[in-house]
Amino acid sequence: MSAHPDSFDLWDRDGDGQVSVEDIIIGIRAQGIEVDDASVERMVAAADTNGDFLVSRAEFDAALVAGKIEVTDADAAFQVFDVNQDGKISVEELEQLIRQVGQGMIDGPADVLLDAADADGDGFLSPPEFRSLLEFLCR
């Protein structure tokens, strides 16, 4: 049994047991969000351990084992989760990140995480603040 069935199933749009770049792009665009294909490709490549350009349930679970989120390209992740592409992450966008990626792994409400990582106090996460938050969550 998978440790994170809801998260995996969310991304496995076609139900084939593999998460592809296309699965993620279709899922994000279905929400009315434009996403850079290259950013998604880099995120998939980070979790893909066998080089088939797909993320199996085992690879997905391995990337999330023990509550660790493996993020090798914070800039790509920022672009994916900056839903309105305004160059900053709002509390609503951070809530979406937690729902889609961090289920069961990120403790605490989005507003508390945002407040803790918002170094300049503007109520949003800039790319460097987002990177710092991801580094903290990966510990």
mmCIF file of N, CA and C in Angstrom:
data_model
loop_
_atom_site.group_PDB
_atom_site.id
_atom_site.type_symbol
_atom_site.label_atom_id
_atom_site.label_comp_id
_atom_site.label_asym_id
_atom_site.label_seq_id
_atom_site.Cartn_x
_atom_site.Cartn_y
_atom_site.Cartn_z
ATOM 1 N N MET A 1 0.838 -1.191 0.000
ATOM 2 C CA MET A 1 0.000 0.000 0.000
ATOM 3 C C MET A 1 0.875 1.243 0.000
ATOM 4 N N SER A 2 0.526 2.176 -0.821
ATOM 5 C CA SER A 2 1.316 3.395 -0.939
ATOM 6 C C SER A 2 1.164 4.269 0.295
ATOM 7 N N ALA A 3 2.243 4.930 0.646
ATOM 8 C CA ALA A 3 2.203 5.844 1.785
ATOM 9 C C ALA A 3 1.414 7.110 1.468
ATOM 10 N N HIS A 4 1.287 7.448 0.188
ATOM 11 C CA HIS A 4 0.650 8.696 -0.215
ATOM 12 C C HIS A 4 -0.285 8.486 -1.402
ATOM 13 N N PRO A 5 -1.328 7.637 -1.263
ATOM 14 C CA PRO A 5 -2.158 7.334 -2.421
ATOM 15 C C PRO A 5 -2.903 8.541 -2.968
ATOM 16 N N ASP A 6 -3.354 9.431 -2.117
ATOM 17 C CA ASP A 6 -4.113 10.569 -2.611
ATOM 18 C C ASP A 6 -3.254 11.489 -3.465
ATOM 19 N N SER A 7 -2.053 11.790 -3.018
ATOM 20 C CA SER A 7 -1.168 12.655 -3.780
ATOM 21 C C SER A 7 -0.782 12.018 -5.103
ATOM 22 N N PHE A 8 -0.416 10.749 -5.092
ATOM 23 C CA PHE A 8 -0.023 10.074 -6.328
ATOM 24 C C PHE A 8 -1.190 10.041 -7.307
ATOM 25 N N ASP A 9 -2.360 9.650 -6.818
ATOM 26 C CA ASP A 9 -3.528 9.557 -7.690
ATOM 27 C C ASP A 9 -3.918 10.914 -8.265
ATOM 28 N N LEU A 10 -3.683 11.977 -7.516
ATOM 29 C CA LEU A 10 -3.968 13.316 -8.019
ATOM 30 C C LEU A 10 -3.143 13.610 -9.270
ATOM 31 N N TRP A 11 -1.878 13.228 -9.244
ATOM 32 C CA TRP A 11 -0.996 13.507 -10.374
ATOM 33 C C TRP A 11 -1.112 12.481 -11.489
ATOM 34 N N ASP A 12 -1.462 11.233 -11.161
ATOM 35 C CA ASP A 12 -1.605 10.181 -12.179
ATOM 36 C C ASP A 12 -2.956 10.340 -12.864
ATOM 37 N N ARG A 13 -3.043 11.328 -13.735
ATOM 38 C CA ARG A 13 -4.310 11.746 -14.339
ATOM 39 C C ARG A 13 -4.971 10.648 -15.159
ATOM 40 N N ASP A 14 -4.170 9.827 -15.859
ATOM 41 C CA ASP A 14 -4.764 8.813 -16.722
ATOM 42 C C ASP A 14 -4.867 7.443 -16.052
ATOM 43 N N GLY A 15 -4.434 7.348 -14.804
ATOM 44 C CA GLY A 15 -4.606 6.120 -14.030
ATOM 45 C C GLY A 15 -3.745 4.954 -14.476
ATOM 46 N N ASP A 16 -2.638 5.228 -15.180
ATOM 47 C CA ASP A 16 -1.802 4.137 -15.678
ATOM 48 C C ASP A 16 -0.713 3.710 -14.692
ATOM 49 N N GLY A 17 -0.706 4.297 -13.508
ATOM 50 C CA GLY A 17 0.293 3.940 -12.504
ATOM 51 C C GLY A 17 1.627 4.644 -12.688
ATOM 52 N N GLN A 18 1.686 5.597 -13.602
ATOM 53 C CA GLN A 18 2.891 6.371 -13.861
ATOM 54 C C GLN A 18 2.497 7.840 -13.956
ATOM 55 N N VAL A 19 3.288 8.704 -13.370
ATOM 56 C CA VAL A 19 3.057 10.139 -13.500
ATOM 57 C C VAL A 19 4.015 10.653 -14.558
ATOM 58 N N SER A 20 3.442 11.202 -15.602
ATOM 59 C CA SER A 20 4.245 11.735 -16.701
ATOM 60 C C SER A 20 4.218 13.257 -16.661
ATOM 61 N N VAL A 21 5.090 13.851 -17.429
ATOM 62 C CA VAL A 21 5.091 15.298 -17.585
ATOM 63 C C VAL A 21 3.714 15.743 -18.073
ATOM 64 N N GLU A 22 3.171 15.004 -19.031
ATOM 65 C CA GLU A 22 1.865 15.346 -19.588
ATOM 66 C C GLU A 22 0.769 15.289 -18.534
ATOM 67 N N ASP A 23 0.814 14.269 -17.657
ATOM 68 C CA ASP A 23 -0.177 14.164 -16.572
ATOM 69 C C ASP A 23 -0.184 15.438 -15.736
ATOM 70 N N ILE A 24 0.996 15.882 -15.367
ATOM 71 C CA ILE A 24 1.100 17.061 -14.504
ATOM 72 C C ILE A 24 0.649 18.314 -15.248
ATOM 73 N N ILE A 25 1.101 18.455 -16.470
ATOM 74 C CA ILE A 25 0.719 19.645 -17.251
ATOM 75 C C ILE A 25 -0.790 19.692 -17.458
ATOM 76 N N ILE A 26 -1.398 18.568 -17.812
ATOM 77 C CA ILE A 26 -2.852 18.520 -18.016
ATOM 78 C C ILE A 26 -3.577 18.875 -16.726
ATOM 79 N N GLY A 27 -3.109 18.316 -15.600
ATOM 80 C CA GLY A 27 -3.741 18.588 -14.314
ATOM 81 C C GLY A 27 -3.669 20.044 -13.911
ATOM 82 N N ILE A 28 -2.524 20.645 -14.123
ATOM 83 C CA ILE A 28 -2.348 22.049 -13.755
ATOM 84 C C ILE A 28 -3.150 22.946 -14.689
ATOM 85 N N ARG A 29 -3.090 22.667 -15.986
ATOM 86 C CA ARG A 29 -3.830 23.492 -16.947
ATOM 87 C C ARG A 29 -5.338 23.325 -16.804
ATOM 88 N N ALA A 30 -5.787 22.162 -16.340
ATOM 89 C CA ALA A 30 -7.219 21.948 -16.107
ATOM 90 C C ALA A 30 -7.751 22.883 -15.023
ATOM 91 N N GLN A 31 -6.852 23.383 -14.193
ATOM 92 C CA GLN A 31 -7.235 24.336 -13.150
ATOM 93 C C GLN A 31 -7.133 25.770 -13.657
ATOM 94 N N GLY A 32 -6.871 25.928 -14.942
ATOM 95 C CA GLY A 32 -6.771 27.261 -15.520
ATOM 96 C C GLY A 32 -5.434 27.923 -15.286
ATOM 97 N N ILE A 33 -4.428 27.123 -14.978
ATOM 98 C CA ILE A 33 -3.103 27.643 -14.659
ATOM 99 C C ILE A 33 -2.173 27.342 -15.827
ATOM 100 N N GLU A 34 -1.460 28.351 -16.282
ATOM 101 C CA GLU A 34 -0.461 28.134 -17.339
ATOM 102 C C GLU A 34 0.846 27.749 -16.658
ATOM 103 N N VAL A 35 1.529 26.773 -17.221
ATOM 104 C CA VAL A 35 2.763 26.288 -16.625
ATOM 105 C C VAL A 35 3.801 26.093 -17.722
ATOM 106 N N ASP A 36 5.035 26.343 -17.372
ATOM 107 C CA ASP A 36 6.161 26.166 -18.282
ATOM 108 C C ASP A 36 6.501 24.678 -18.364
ATOM 109 N N ASP A 37 6.418 24.094 -19.556
ATOM 110 C CA ASP A 37 6.678 22.665 -19.742
ATOM 111 C C ASP A 37 8.055 22.265 -19.220
ATOM 112 N N ALA A 38 9.063 23.086 -19.475
ATOM 113 C CA ALA A 38 10.424 22.766 -19.049
ATOM 114 C C ALA A 38 10.527 22.671 -17.527
ATOM 115 N N SER A 39 9.777 23.490 -16.812
ATOM 116 C CA SER A 39 9.792 23.433 -15.343
ATOM 117 C C SER A 39 9.237 22.100 -14.860
ATOM 118 N N VAL A 40 8.149 21.659 -15.462
ATOM 119 C CA VAL A 40 7.549 20.377 -15.082
ATOM 120 C C VAL A 40 8.500 19.235 -15.446
ATOM 121 N N GLU A 41 9.141 19.324 -16.597
ATOM 122 C CA GLU A 41 10.097 18.294 -17.002
ATOM 123 C C GLU A 41 11.224 18.163 -15.978
ATOM 124 N N ARG A 42 11.724 19.288 -15.476
ATOM 125 C CA ARG A 42 12.794 19.240 -14.472
ATOM 126 C C ARG A 42 12.297 18.611 -13.172
ATOM 127 N N MET A 43 11.061 18.893 -12.792
ATOM 128 C CA MET A 43 10.522 18.316 -11.560
ATOM 129 C C MET A 43 10.359 16.807 -11.696
ATOM 130 N N VAL A 44 9.873 16.344 -12.850
ATOM 131 C CA VAL A 44 9.728 14.904 -13.076
ATOM 132 C C VAL A 44 11.101 14.242 -13.086
ATOM 133 N N ALA A 45 12.060 14.860 -13.756
ATOM 134 C CA ALA A 45 13.410 14.300 -13.825
ATOM 135 C C ALA A 45 14.019 14.139 -12.432
ATOM 136 N N ALA A 46 13.691 15.032 -11.525
ATOM 137 C CA ALA A 46 14.246 14.960 -10.167
ATOM 138 C C ALA A 46 13.768 13.725 -9.423
ATOM 139 N N ALA A 47 12.553 13.248 -9.709
ATOM 140 C CA ALA A 47 12.003 12.084 -9.012
ATOM 141 C C ALA A 47 12.212 10.789 -9.788
ATOM 142 N N ASP A 48 12.501 10.883 -11.073
ATOM 143 C CA ASP A 48 12.637 9.726 -11.958
ATOM 144 C C ASP A 48 14.007 9.081 -11.763
ATOM 145 N N THR A 49 14.031 7.921 -11.122
ATOM 146 C CA THR A 49 15.315 7.287 -10.820
ATOM 147 C C THR A 49 15.795 6.323 -11.891
ATOM 148 N N ASN A 50 14.888 5.862 -12.775
ATOM 149 C CA ASN A 50 15.319 4.887 -13.775
ATOM 150 C C ASN A 50 15.442 5.467 -15.185
ATOM 151 N N GLY A 51 15.215 6.771 -15.336
ATOM 152 C CA GLY A 51 15.437 7.428 -16.613
ATOM 153 C C GLY A 51 14.389 7.204 -17.681
ATOM 154 N N ASP A 52 13.189 6.752 -17.290
ATOM 155 C CA ASP A 52 12.147 6.514 -18.298
ATOM 156 C C ASP A 52 11.229 7.721 -18.504
ATOM 157 N N PHE A 53 11.537 8.832 -17.857
ATOM 158 C CA PHE A 53 10.772 10.083 -17.957
ATOM 159 C C PHE A 53 9.363 9.940 -17.393
ATOM 160 N N LEU A 54 9.181 8.940 -16.522
ATOM 161 C CA LEU A 54 7.928 8.709 -15.811
ATOM 162 C C LEU A 54 8.252 8.517 -14.342
ATOM 163 N N VAL A 55 7.296 8.838 -13.487
ATOM 164 C CA VAL A 55 7.470 8.624 -12.051
ATOM 165 C C VAL A 55 6.492 7.545 -11.634
ATOM 166 N N SER A 56 7.025 6.390 -11.247
ATOM 167 C CA SER A 56 6.187 5.290 -10.770
ATOM 168 C C SER A 56 5.755 5.578 -9.336
ATOM 169 N N ARG A 57 4.818 4.783 -8.850
ATOM 170 C CA ARG A 57 4.401 4.947 -7.459
ATOM 171 C C ARG A 57 5.598 4.749 -6.533
ATOM 172 N N ALA A 58 6.464 3.777 -6.837
ATOM 173 C CA ALA A 58 7.632 3.531 -5.993
ATOM 174 C C ALA A 58 8.572 4.736 -5.990
ATOM 175 N N GLU A 59 8.807 5.337 -7.155
ATOM 176 C CA GLU A 59 9.666 6.526 -7.228
ATOM 177 C C GLU A 59 9.019 7.693 -6.492
ATOM 178 N N PHE A 60 7.704 7.824 -6.645
ATOM 179 C CA PHE A 60 6.965 8.883 -5.972
ATOM 180 C C PHE A 60 7.079 8.725 -4.461
ATOM 181 N N ASP A 61 6.817 7.498 -3.979
ATOM 182 C CA ASP A 61 6.898 7.240 -2.541
ATOM 183 C C ASP A 61 8.323 7.433 -2.024
ATOM 184 N N ALA A 62 9.312 7.017 -2.821
ATOM 185 C CA ALA A 62 10.708 7.188 -2.399
ATOM 186 C C ALA A 62 11.045 8.661 -2.241
ATOM 187 N N ALA A 63 10.501 9.499 -3.120
ATOM 188 C CA ALA A 63 10.762 10.937 -3.034
ATOM 189 C C ALA A 63 10.104 11.551 -1.803
ATOM 190 N N LEU A 64 9.084 10.898 -1.285
ATOM 191 C CA LEU A 64 8.345 11.437 -0.151
ATOM 192 C C LEU A 64 8.590 10.690 1.158
ATOM 193 N N VAL A 65 9.430 9.664 1.130
ATOM 194 C CA VAL A 65 9.615 8.805 2.296
ATOM 195 C C VAL A 65 10.011 9.632 3.521
ATOM 196 N N ALA A 66 9.462 9.235 4.630
ATOM 197 C CA ALA A 66 9.759 9.867 5.926
ATOM 198 C C ALA A 66 9.420 11.349 5.944
ATOM 199 N N GLY A 67 8.453 11.745 5.129
ATOM 200 C CA GLY A 67 8.025 13.136 5.140
ATOM 201 C C GLY A 67 8.982 14.079 4.452
ATOM 202 N N LYS A 68 9.931 13.550 3.719
ATOM 203 C CA LYS A 68 10.916 14.417 3.057
ATOM 204 C C LYS A 68 10.449 14.731 1.648
ATOM 205 N N ILE A 69 10.369 15.994 1.332
ATOM 206 C CA ILE A 69 10.047 16.432 -0.009
ATOM 207 C C ILE A 69 11.366 16.669 -0.717
ATOM 208 N N GLU A 70 11.579 16.001 -1.816
ATOM 209 C CA GLU A 70 12.825 16.168 -2.562
ATOM 210 C C GLU A 70 12.610 17.223 -3.642
ATOM 211 N N VAL A 71 13.222 18.351 -3.470
ATOM 212 C CA VAL A 71 13.097 19.429 -4.453
ATOM 213 C C VAL A 71 14.499 19.781 -4.920
ATOM 214 N N THR A 72 14.764 19.501 -6.182
ATOM 215 C CA THR A 72 16.090 19.784 -6.711
ATOM 216 C C THR A 72 16.099 21.063 -7.533
ATOM 217 N N ASP A 73 14.938 21.566 -7.885
ATOM 218 C CA ASP A 73 14.862 22.784 -8.681
ATOM 219 C C ASP A 73 13.782 23.688 -8.077
ATOM 220 N N ALA A 74 14.179 24.486 -7.112
ATOM 221 C CA ALA A 74 13.221 25.352 -6.419
ATOM 222 C C ALA A 74 12.617 26.374 -7.372
ATOM 223 N N ASP A 75 13.385 26.814 -8.371
ATOM 224 C CA ASP A 75 12.845 27.784 -9.327
ATOM 225 C C ASP A 75 11.727 27.166 -10.154
ATOM 226 N N ALA A 76 11.886 25.906 -10.558
ATOM 227 C CA ALA A 76 10.837 25.221 -11.312
ATOM 228 C C ALA A 76 9.606 25.035 -10.440
ATOM 229 N N ALA A 77 9.816 24.653 -9.189
ATOM 230 C CA ALA A 77 8.683 24.484 -8.270
ATOM 231 C C ALA A 77 7.973 25.815 -8.060
ATOM 232 N N PHE A 78 8.736 26.889 -7.925
ATOM 233 C CA PHE A 78 8.133 28.205 -7.738
ATOM 234 C C PHE A 78 7.240 28.547 -8.922
ATOM 235 N N GLN A 79 7.721 28.318 -10.133
ATOM 236 C CA GLN A 79 6.929 28.632 -11.323
ATOM 237 C C GLN A 79 5.647 27.822 -11.376
ATOM 238 N N VAL A 80 5.708 26.557 -10.955
ATOM 239 C CA VAL A 80 4.514 25.714 -10.970
ATOM 240 C C VAL A 80 3.488 26.213 -9.960
ATOM 241 N N PHE A 81 3.928 26.585 -8.768
ATOM 242 C CA PHE A 81 2.985 26.941 -7.715
ATOM 243 C C PHE A 81 2.652 28.426 -7.646
ATOM 244 N N ASP A 82 3.328 29.242 -8.428
ATOM 245 C CA ASP A 82 2.941 30.655 -8.562
ATOM 246 C C ASP A 82 1.800 30.693 -9.584
ATOM 247 N N VAL A 83 0.626 30.327 -9.116
ATOM 248 C CA VAL A 83 -0.536 30.082 -9.977
ATOM 249 C C VAL A 83 -0.840 31.256 -10.900
ATOM 250 N N ASN A 84 -0.858 32.448 -10.354
ATOM 251 C CA ASN A 84 -1.226 33.604 -11.177
ATOM 252 C C ASN A 84 -0.014 34.259 -11.843
ATOM 253 N N GLN A 85 1.156 33.644 -11.688
ATOM 254 C CA GLN A 85 2.385 34.100 -12.346
ATOM 255 C C GLN A 85 2.707 35.567 -12.055
ATOM 256 N N ASP A 86 2.469 35.978 -10.796
ATOM 257 C CA ASP A 86 2.779 37.358 -10.424
ATOM 258 C C ASP A 86 4.154 37.502 -9.768
ATOM 259 N N GLY A 87 4.900 36.402 -9.731
ATOM 260 C CA GLY A 87 6.253 36.466 -9.180
ATOM 261 C C GLY A 87 6.328 36.322 -7.680
ATOM 262 N N LYS A 88 5.222 35.935 -7.044
ATOM 263 C CA LYS A 88 5.205 35.718 -5.596
ATOM 264 C C LYS A 88 4.156 34.661 -5.272
ATOM 265 N N ILE A 89 4.359 33.973 -4.148
ATOM 266 C CA ILE A 89 3.447 32.924 -3.697
ATOM 267 C C ILE A 89 2.570 33.497 -2.589
ATOM 268 N N SER A 90 1.259 33.439 -2.805
ATOM 269 C CA SER A 90 0.300 33.916 -1.804
ATOM 270 C C SER A 90 -0.047 32.778 -0.849
ATOM 271 N N VAL A 91 -0.765 33.098 0.211
ATOM 272 C CA VAL A 91 -1.193 32.067 1.151
ATOM 273 C C VAL A 91 -2.100 31.055 0.452
ATOM 274 N N GLU A 92 -2.932 31.508 -0.481
ATOM 275 C CA GLU A 92 -3.805 30.595 -1.216
ATOM 276 C C GLU A 92 -2.993 29.641 -2.094
ATOM 277 N N GLU A 93 -1.953 30.157 -2.739
ATOM 278 C CA GLU A 93 -1.095 29.307 -3.565
ATOM 279 C C GLU A 93 -0.320 28.324 -2.693
ATOM 280 N N LEU A 94 0.099 28.762 -1.508
ATOM 281 C CA LEU A 94 0.794 27.872 -0.583
ATOM 282 C C LEU A 94 -0.155 26.783 -0.083
ATOM 283 N N GLU A 95 -1.412 27.130 0.169
ATOM 284 C CA GLU A 95 -2.407 26.119 0.559
ATOM 285 C C GLU A 95 -2.556 25.069 -0.537
ATOM 286 N N GLN A 96 -2.562 25.488 -1.795
ATOM 287 C CA GLN A 96 -2.659 24.560 -2.917
ATOM 288 C C GLN A 96 -1.442 23.636 -2.951
ATOM 289 N N LEU A 97 -0.256 24.184 -2.705
ATOM 290 C CA LEU A 97 0.960 23.382 -2.649
ATOM 291 C C LEU A 97 0.823 22.297 -1.586
ATOM 292 N N ILE A 98 0.337 22.664 -0.414
ATOM 293 C CA ILE A 98 0.188 21.706 0.678
ATOM 294 C C ILE A 98 -0.822 20.626 0.298
ATOM 295 N N ARG A 99 -1.941 21.019 -0.306
ATOM 296 C CA ARG A 99 -2.959 20.045 -0.705
ATOM 297 C C ARG A 99 -2.433 19.081 -1.766
ATOM 298 N N GLN A 100 -1.698 19.593 -2.735
ATOM 299 C CA GLN A 100 -1.288 18.763 -3.865
ATOM 300 C C GLN A 100 -0.025 17.964 -3.617
ATOM 301 N N VAL A 101 0.878 18.491 -2.855
ATOM 302 C CA VAL A 101 2.174 17.841 -2.694
ATOM 303 C C VAL A 101 2.435 17.410 -1.264
ATOM 304 N N GLY A 102 2.001 18.190 -0.314
ATOM 305 C CA GLY A 102 2.429 17.985 1.056
ATOM 306 C C GLY A 102 1.467 17.252 1.954
ATOM 307 N N GLN A 103 0.486 16.560 1.396
ATOM 308 C CA GLN A 103 -0.504 15.884 2.226
ATOM 309 C C GLN A 103 0.178 14.953 3.218
ATOM 310 N N GLY A 104 -0.094 15.188 4.500
ATOM 311 C CA GLY A 104 0.452 14.351 5.554
ATOM 312 C C GLY A 104 1.916 14.604 5.862
ATOM 313 N N MET A 105 2.563 15.517 5.132
ATOM 314 C CA MET A 105 3.985 15.743 5.337
ATOM 315 C C MET A 105 4.286 17.128 5.862
ATOM 316 N N ILE A 106 3.386 18.061 5.620
ATOM 317 C CA ILE A 106 3.619 19.437 6.040
ATOM 318 C C ILE A 106 2.659 19.734 7.181
ATOM 319 N N ASP A 107 3.243 19.939 8.349
ATOM 320 C CA ASP A 107 2.440 20.259 9.527
ATOM 321 C C ASP A 107 2.283 21.762 9.626
ATOM 322 N N GLY A 108 1.102 22.175 9.973
ATOM 323 C CA GLY A 108 0.856 23.593 10.174
ATOM 324 C C GLY A 108 0.107 24.202 9.019
ATOM 325 N N PRO A 109 -0.719 25.186 9.333
ATOM 326 C CA PRO A 109 -1.482 25.864 8.292
ATOM 327 C C PRO A 109 -0.590 26.722 7.402
ATOM 328 N N ALA A 110 -1.065 26.944 6.197
ATOM 329 C CA ALA A 110 -0.300 27.703 5.208
ATOM 330 C C ALA A 110 0.043 29.095 5.701
ATOM 331 N N ASP A 111 -0.880 29.749 6.387
ATOM 332 C CA ASP A 111 -0.599 31.116 6.822
ATOM 333 C C ASP A 111 0.539 31.172 7.835
ATOM 334 N N VAL A 112 0.644 30.143 8.678
ATOM 335 C CA VAL A 112 1.732 30.091 9.657
ATOM 336 C C VAL A 112 3.064 29.861 8.945
ATOM 337 N N LEU A 113 3.068 28.931 7.958
ATOM 338 C CA LEU A 113 4.290 28.689 7.187
ATOM 339 C C LEU A 113 4.711 29.941 6.426
ATOM 340 N N LEU A 114 3.734 30.602 5.811
ATOM 341 C CA LEU A 114 4.047 31.815 5.056
ATOM 342 C C LEU A 114 4.631 32.876 5.983
ATOM 343 N N ASP A 115 3.997 33.088 7.118
ATOM 344 C CA ASP A 115 4.508 34.093 8.063
ATOM 345 C C ASP A 115 5.943 33.777 8.498
ATOM 346 N N ALA A 116 6.221 32.503 8.712
ATOM 347 C CA ALA A 116 7.555 32.107 9.169
ATOM 348 C C ALA A 116 8.611 32.319 8.093
ATOM 349 N N ALA A 117 8.229 32.144 6.828
ATOM 350 C CA ALA A 117 9.203 32.240 5.734
ATOM 351 C C ALA A 117 9.250 33.621 5.076
ATOM 352 N N ASP A 118 8.287 34.460 5.382
ATOM 353 C CA ASP A 118 8.158 35.774 4.744
ATOM 354 C C ASP A 118 9.118 36.767 5.396
ATOM 355 N N ALA A 119 10.364 36.736 4.944
ATOM 356 C CA ALA A 119 11.418 37.543 5.572
ATOM 357 C C ALA A 119 11.172 39.041 5.460
ATOM 358 N N ASP A 120 10.566 39.493 4.359
ATOM 359 C CA ASP A 120 10.373 40.939 4.195
ATOM 360 C C ASP A 120 9.007 41.421 4.691
ATOM 361 N N GLY A 121 8.168 40.496 5.161
ATOM 362 C CA GLY A 121 6.899 40.879 5.779
ATOM 363 C C GLY A 121 5.843 41.426 4.839
ATOM 364 N N ASP A 122 5.949 41.128 3.531
ATOM 365 C CA ASP A 122 4.965 41.665 2.589
ATOM 366 C C ASP A 122 3.725 40.780 2.418
ATOM 367 N N GLY A 123 3.687 39.631 3.113
ATOM 368 C CA GLY A 123 2.524 38.747 3.028
ATOM 369 C C GLY A 123 2.591 37.759 1.878
ATOM 370 N N PHE A 124 3.716 37.693 1.178
ATOM 371 C CA PHE A 124 3.918 36.784 0.054
ATOM 372 C C PHE A 124 5.303 36.164 0.158
ATOM 373 N N LEU A 125 5.511 35.061 -0.577
ATOM 374 C CA LEU A 125 6.838 34.469 -0.654
ATOM 375 C C LEU A 125 7.473 34.816 -1.988
ATOM 376 N N SER A 126 8.629 35.434 -1.940
ATOM 377 C CA SER A 126 9.434 35.697 -3.132
ATOM 378 C C SER A 126 10.157 34.390 -3.481
ATOM 379 N N PRO A 127 10.767 34.313 -4.652
ATOM 380 C CA PRO A 127 11.529 33.094 -4.974
ATOM 381 C C PRO A 127 12.570 32.716 -3.915
ATOM 382 N N PRO A 128 13.384 33.656 -3.401
ATOM 383 C CA PRO A 128 14.349 33.255 -2.360
ATOM 384 C C PRO A 128 13.664 32.786 -1.061
ATOM 385 N N GLU A 129 12.567 33.425 -0.681
ATOM 386 C CA GLU A 129 11.839 33.009 0.524
ATOM 387 C C GLU A 129 11.227 31.623 0.321
ATOM 388 N N PHE A 130 10.691 31.368 -0.871
ATOM 389 C CA PHE A 130 10.118 30.063 -1.196
ATOM 390 C C PHE A 130 11.203 28.986 -1.142
ATOM 391 N N ARG A 131 12.373 29.290 -1.711
ATOM 392 C CA ARG A 131 13.493 28.353 -1.688
ATOM 393 C C ARG A 131 13.883 28.031 -0.243
ATOM 394 N N SER A 132 13.931 29.049 0.607
ATOM 395 C CA SER A 132 14.270 28.830 2.021
ATOM 396 C C SER A 132 13.232 27.954 2.707
ATOM 397 N N LEU A 133 11.952 28.178 2.397
ATOM 398 C CA LEU A 133 10.888 27.354 2.973
ATOM 399 C C LEU A 133 11.043 25.904 2.529
ATOM 400 N N LEU A 134 11.308 25.683 1.244
ATOM 401 C CA LEU A 134 11.489 24.307 0.757
ATOM 402 C C LEU A 134 12.685 23.647 1.423
ATOM 403 N N GLU A 135 13.771 24.390 1.568
ATOM 404 C CA GLU A 135 14.950 23.822 2.231
ATOM 405 C C GLU A 135 14.626 23.431 3.670
ATOM 406 N N PHE A 136 13.843 24.263 4.356
ATOM 407 C CA PHE A 136 13.439 23.949 5.722
ATOM 408 C C PHE A 136 12.565 22.698 5.747
ATOM 409 N N LEU A 137 11.609 22.599 4.825
ATOM 410 C CA LEU A 137 10.694 21.449 4.787
ATOM 411 C C LEU A 137 11.405 20.157 4.412
ATOM 412 N N CYS A 138 12.521 20.261 3.696
ATOM 413 C CA CYS A 138 13.265 19.067 3.275
ATOM 414 C C CYS A 138 14.150 18.510 4.371
ATOM 415 N N ARG A 139 14.274 19.199 5.476
ATOM 416 C CA ARG A 139 15.124 18.718 6.582
ATOM 417 C C ARG A 139 14.488 17.555 7.271
#
